Short mmCIF file of C-alpha atoms and ligand atoms in Angstrom, two decimals:
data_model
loop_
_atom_site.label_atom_id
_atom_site.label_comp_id
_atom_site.label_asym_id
_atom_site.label_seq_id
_atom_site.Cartn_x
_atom_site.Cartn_y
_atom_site.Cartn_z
CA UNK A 1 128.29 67.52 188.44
CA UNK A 2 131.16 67.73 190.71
CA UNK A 3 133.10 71.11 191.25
CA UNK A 4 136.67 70.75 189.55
CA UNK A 5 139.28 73.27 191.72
CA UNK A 6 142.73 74.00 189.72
CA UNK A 7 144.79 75.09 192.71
CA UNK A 8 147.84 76.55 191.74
CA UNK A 9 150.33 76.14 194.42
CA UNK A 10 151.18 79.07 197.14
CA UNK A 11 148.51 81.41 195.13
CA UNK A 12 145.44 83.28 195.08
CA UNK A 13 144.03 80.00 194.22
CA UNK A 14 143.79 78.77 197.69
CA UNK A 15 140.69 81.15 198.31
CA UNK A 16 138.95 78.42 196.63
CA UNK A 17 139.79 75.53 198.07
CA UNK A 18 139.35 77.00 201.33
CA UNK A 19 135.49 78.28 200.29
CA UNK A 20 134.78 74.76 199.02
CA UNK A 21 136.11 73.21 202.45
CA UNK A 22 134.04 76.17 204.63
CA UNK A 23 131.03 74.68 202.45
CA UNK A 24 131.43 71.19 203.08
CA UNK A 25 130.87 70.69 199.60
CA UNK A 26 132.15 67.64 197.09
CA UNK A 27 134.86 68.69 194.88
CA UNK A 28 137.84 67.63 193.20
CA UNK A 29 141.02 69.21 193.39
CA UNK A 30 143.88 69.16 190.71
CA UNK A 31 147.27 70.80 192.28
CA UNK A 32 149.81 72.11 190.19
CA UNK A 33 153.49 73.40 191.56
CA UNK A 34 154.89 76.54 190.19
CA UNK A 35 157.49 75.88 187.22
CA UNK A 36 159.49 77.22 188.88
CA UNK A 37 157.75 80.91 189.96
CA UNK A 38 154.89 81.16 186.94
CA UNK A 39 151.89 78.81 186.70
CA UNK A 40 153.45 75.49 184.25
CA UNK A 41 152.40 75.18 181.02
CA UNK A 42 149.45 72.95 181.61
CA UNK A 43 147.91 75.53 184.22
CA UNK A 44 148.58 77.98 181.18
CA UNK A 45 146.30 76.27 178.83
CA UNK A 46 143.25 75.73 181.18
CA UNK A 47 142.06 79.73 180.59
CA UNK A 48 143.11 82.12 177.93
CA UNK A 49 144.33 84.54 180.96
CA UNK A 50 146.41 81.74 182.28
CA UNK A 51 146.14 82.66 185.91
CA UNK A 52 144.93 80.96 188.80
CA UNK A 53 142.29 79.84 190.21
CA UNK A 54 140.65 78.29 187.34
CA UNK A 55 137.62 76.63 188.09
CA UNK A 56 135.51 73.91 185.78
CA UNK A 57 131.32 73.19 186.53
CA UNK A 58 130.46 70.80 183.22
CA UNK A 59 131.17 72.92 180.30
CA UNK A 60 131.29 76.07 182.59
CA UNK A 61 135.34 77.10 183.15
CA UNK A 62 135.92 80.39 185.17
CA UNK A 63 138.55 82.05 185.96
CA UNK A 64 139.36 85.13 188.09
CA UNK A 65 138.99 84.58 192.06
CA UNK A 66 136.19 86.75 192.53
CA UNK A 67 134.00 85.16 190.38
CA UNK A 68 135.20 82.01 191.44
CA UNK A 69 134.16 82.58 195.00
CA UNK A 70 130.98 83.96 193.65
CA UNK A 71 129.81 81.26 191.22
CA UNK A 72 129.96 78.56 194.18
CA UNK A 73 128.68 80.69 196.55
CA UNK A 74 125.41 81.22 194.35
CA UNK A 75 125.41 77.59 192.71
CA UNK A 76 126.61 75.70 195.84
CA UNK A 77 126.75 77.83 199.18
CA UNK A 78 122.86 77.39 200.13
CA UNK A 79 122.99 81.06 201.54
CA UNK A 80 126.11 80.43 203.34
CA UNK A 81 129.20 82.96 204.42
CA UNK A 82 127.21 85.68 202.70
CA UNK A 83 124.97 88.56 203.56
CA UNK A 84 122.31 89.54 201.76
CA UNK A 85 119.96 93.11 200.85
CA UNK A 86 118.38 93.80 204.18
CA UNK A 87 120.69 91.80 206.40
CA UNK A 88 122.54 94.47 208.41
CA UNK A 89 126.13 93.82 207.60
CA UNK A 90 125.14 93.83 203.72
CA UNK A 91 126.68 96.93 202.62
CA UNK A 92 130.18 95.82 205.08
CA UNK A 93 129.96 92.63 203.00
CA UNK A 94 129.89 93.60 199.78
CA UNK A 95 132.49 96.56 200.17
CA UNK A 96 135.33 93.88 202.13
CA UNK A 97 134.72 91.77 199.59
CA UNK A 98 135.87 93.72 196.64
CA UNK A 99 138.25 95.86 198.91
CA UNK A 100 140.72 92.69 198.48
CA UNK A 101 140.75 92.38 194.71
CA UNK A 102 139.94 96.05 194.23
CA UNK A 103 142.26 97.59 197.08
CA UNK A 104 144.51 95.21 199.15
CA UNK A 105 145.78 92.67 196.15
CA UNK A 106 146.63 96.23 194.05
CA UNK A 107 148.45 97.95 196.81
CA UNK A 108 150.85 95.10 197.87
CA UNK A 109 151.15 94.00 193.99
CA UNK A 110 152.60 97.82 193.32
CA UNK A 111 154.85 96.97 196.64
CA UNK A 112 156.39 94.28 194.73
CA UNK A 113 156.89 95.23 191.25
CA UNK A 114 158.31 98.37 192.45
CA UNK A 115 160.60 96.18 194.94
CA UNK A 116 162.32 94.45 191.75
CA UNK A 117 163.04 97.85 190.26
CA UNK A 118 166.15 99.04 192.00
CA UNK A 119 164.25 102.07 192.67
CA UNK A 120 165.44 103.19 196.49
CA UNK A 121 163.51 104.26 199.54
CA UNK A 122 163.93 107.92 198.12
CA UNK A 123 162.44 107.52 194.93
CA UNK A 124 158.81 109.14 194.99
CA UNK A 125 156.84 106.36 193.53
CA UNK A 126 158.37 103.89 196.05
CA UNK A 127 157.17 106.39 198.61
CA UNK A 128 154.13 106.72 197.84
CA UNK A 129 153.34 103.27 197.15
CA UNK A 130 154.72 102.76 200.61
CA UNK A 131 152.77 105.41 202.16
CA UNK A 132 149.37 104.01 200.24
CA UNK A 133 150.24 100.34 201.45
CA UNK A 134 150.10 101.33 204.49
CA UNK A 135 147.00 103.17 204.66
CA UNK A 136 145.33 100.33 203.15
CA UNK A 137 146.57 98.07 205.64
CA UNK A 138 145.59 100.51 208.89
CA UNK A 139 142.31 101.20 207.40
CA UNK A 140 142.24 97.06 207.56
CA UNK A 141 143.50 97.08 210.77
CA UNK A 142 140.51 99.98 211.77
CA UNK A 143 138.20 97.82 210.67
CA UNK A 144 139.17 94.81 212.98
CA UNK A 145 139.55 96.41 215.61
CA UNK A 146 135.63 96.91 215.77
CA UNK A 147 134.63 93.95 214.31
CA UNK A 148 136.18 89.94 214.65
CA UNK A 149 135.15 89.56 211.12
CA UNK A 150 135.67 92.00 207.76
CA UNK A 151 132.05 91.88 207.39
CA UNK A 152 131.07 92.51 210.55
CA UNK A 153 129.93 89.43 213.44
CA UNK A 154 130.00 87.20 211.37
CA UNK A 155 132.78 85.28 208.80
CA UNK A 156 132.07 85.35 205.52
CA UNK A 157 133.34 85.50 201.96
CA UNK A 158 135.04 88.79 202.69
CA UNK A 159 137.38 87.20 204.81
CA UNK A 160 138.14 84.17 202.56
CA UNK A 161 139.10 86.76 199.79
CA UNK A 162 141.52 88.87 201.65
CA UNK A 163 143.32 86.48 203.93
CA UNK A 164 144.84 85.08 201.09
CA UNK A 165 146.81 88.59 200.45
CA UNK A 166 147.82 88.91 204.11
CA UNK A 167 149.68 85.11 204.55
CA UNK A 168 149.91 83.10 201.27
CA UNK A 169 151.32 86.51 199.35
CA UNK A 170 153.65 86.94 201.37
CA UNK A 171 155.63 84.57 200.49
CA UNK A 172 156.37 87.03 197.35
CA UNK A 173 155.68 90.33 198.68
CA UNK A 174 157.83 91.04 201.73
CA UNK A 175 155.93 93.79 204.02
CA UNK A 176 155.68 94.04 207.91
CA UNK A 177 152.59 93.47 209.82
CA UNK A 178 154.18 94.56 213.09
CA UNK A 179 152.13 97.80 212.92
CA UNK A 180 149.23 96.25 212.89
CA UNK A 181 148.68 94.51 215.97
CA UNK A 182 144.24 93.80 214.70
CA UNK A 183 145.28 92.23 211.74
CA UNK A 184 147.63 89.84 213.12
CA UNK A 185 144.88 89.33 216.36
CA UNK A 186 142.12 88.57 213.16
CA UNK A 187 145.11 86.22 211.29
CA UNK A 188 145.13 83.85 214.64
CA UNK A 189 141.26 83.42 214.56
CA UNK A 190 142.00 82.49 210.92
CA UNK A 191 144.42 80.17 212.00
CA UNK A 192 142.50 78.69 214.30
CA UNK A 193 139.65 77.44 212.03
CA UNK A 194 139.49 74.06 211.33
CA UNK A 195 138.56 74.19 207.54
CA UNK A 196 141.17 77.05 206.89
CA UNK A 197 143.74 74.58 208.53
CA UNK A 198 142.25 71.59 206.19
CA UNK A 199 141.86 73.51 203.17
CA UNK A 200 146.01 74.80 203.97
CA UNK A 201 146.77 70.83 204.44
CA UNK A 202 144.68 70.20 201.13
CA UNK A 203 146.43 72.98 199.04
CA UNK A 204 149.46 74.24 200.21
CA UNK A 205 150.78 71.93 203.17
CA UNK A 206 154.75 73.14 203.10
CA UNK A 207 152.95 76.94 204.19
CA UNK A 208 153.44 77.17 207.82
CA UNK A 209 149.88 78.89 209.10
CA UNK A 210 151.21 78.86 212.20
CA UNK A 211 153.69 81.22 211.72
CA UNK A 212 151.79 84.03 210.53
CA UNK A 213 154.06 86.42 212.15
CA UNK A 214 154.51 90.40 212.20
CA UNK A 215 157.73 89.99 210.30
CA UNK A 216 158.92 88.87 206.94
CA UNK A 217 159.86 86.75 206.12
CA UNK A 218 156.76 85.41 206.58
CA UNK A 219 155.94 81.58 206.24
CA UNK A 220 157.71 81.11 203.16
CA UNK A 221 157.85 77.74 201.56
CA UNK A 222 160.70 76.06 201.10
CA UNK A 223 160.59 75.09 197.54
CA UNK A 224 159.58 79.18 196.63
CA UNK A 225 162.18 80.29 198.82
CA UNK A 226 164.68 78.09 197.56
CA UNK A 227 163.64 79.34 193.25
CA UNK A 228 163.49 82.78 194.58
CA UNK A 229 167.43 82.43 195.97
CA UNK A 230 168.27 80.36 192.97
CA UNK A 231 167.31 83.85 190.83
CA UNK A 232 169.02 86.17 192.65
CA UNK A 233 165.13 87.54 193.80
N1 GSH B 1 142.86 88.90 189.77
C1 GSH B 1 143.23 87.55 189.51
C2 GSH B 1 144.70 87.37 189.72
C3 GSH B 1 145.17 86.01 189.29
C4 GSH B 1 146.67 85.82 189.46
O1 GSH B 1 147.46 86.73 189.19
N2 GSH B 1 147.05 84.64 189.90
C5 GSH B 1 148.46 84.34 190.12
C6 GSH B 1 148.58 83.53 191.38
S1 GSH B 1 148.52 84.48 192.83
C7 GSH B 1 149.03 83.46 189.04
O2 GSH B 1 148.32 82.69 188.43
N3 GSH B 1 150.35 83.53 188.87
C8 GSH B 1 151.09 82.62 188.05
C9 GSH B 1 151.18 83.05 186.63
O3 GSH B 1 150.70 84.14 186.27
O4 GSH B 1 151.78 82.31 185.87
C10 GSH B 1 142.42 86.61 190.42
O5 GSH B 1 142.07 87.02 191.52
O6 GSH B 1 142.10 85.49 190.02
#
């Protein structure tokens, strides 16, 4: 049964295709643009939640990255990019891998929202989402300085779930990375992977991976850039 991959363009939804292309597994891969900033209509009625990714196995469809990355890991990923009970970097693994859904994705999301509010620097909730924004991002940035991968030695799943928040997000959510001179070091070795690169190509070939610079903007594509402008965002 081959693997059917909804990519949304410029989203989460690129966690996906890049897991598939880290596999090496057969898959096919329906792109749909943004209309113009949501997911269009036909992305809408793939899931009841309407967000990508969506993913279809046969009669299985799955939404919600997580368990996207999770499902092909277990049904597809022949023990690959994971660790396991026993293996020493277990515990690192599992806790990187929900930090980006559970932790990261959160903290930037609040960054934006509150960014379209008109609130100023002064108001208390922007400060504080600041302030937590940025202690999620140097406890990151802690972490890689120890280790080349969030897991630990080794790159695994972890990574595929966070990168996504720290390049292809940022194309919405404007935040420096200047201050954190580990993950911009890890975002290079990211860069420099040949099925990251492929997967980007695949997916999302206007985003410029090889910008993925300390300072918004960051690579922005065109066609967002140009919808965001056009809406006074
Ligand atoms: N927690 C969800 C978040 C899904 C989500 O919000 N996806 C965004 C893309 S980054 C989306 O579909 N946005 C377009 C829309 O909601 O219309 C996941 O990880 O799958």
């Amino acid at each position: 049964m081959t693997l059917i991959v909804h990519h949304l363009g410029v989203s989460q939804s690129d966690r996906v295709v890049w897991l598939c292309e880290e596999l090496g597994i057969d898959y096919e891969l329906k792109k749909y643009d943004r209309s113009p900033i949501w997911a269009p209509p036909e992305y809408k009625a793939l899931h009841p939640i309407g967000s990508a990714p969506v993913i279809e196995d046969g009669s299985i469809k799955l939404a919600e990255s997580g368990a996207c990355i999770e499902y092909i890991l277990q049904t597809r990923g022949n023990g690959k990019l994971v660790a396991t009970p026993g293996q020493k970097d277990f515990a690192e693994y599992l806790y990187w891998f929900h930090f980006a859904n559970g932790t990261l994705q959160p903290a930037l999301l609040l960054t934006l929202s509150l960014s379209r509010t008109g609130l100023g620097e002064d108001n208390e909730i922007v400060k504080r989402s600041e302030a937590r924004r940025k202690q999620v991002l140097g406890f990151m940035d802690q972490r890689l300085s120890e280790v080349p991968w969030l897991a630990g030695e080794e790159f695994t799943a972890a990574d595929i779930m966070n990168v996504t928040s720290l390049t292809t997000m940022r194309c919405f959510i404007k935040y420096d990375l200047t201050d954190y001179p580990n993950i911009l070091a890890y975002l290079k070795r990211v860069a420099a992977r040949d099925r990251y690169r492929y997967a980007m190509q695949k997916g999302d070939p206007d985003l410029n991976i090889d910008e993925l610079t300390a300072a918004p903007p960051p690579p922005l594509q065109k066609a967002v850039a140009a919808v965001f402008q056009a809406h006074g965002r």
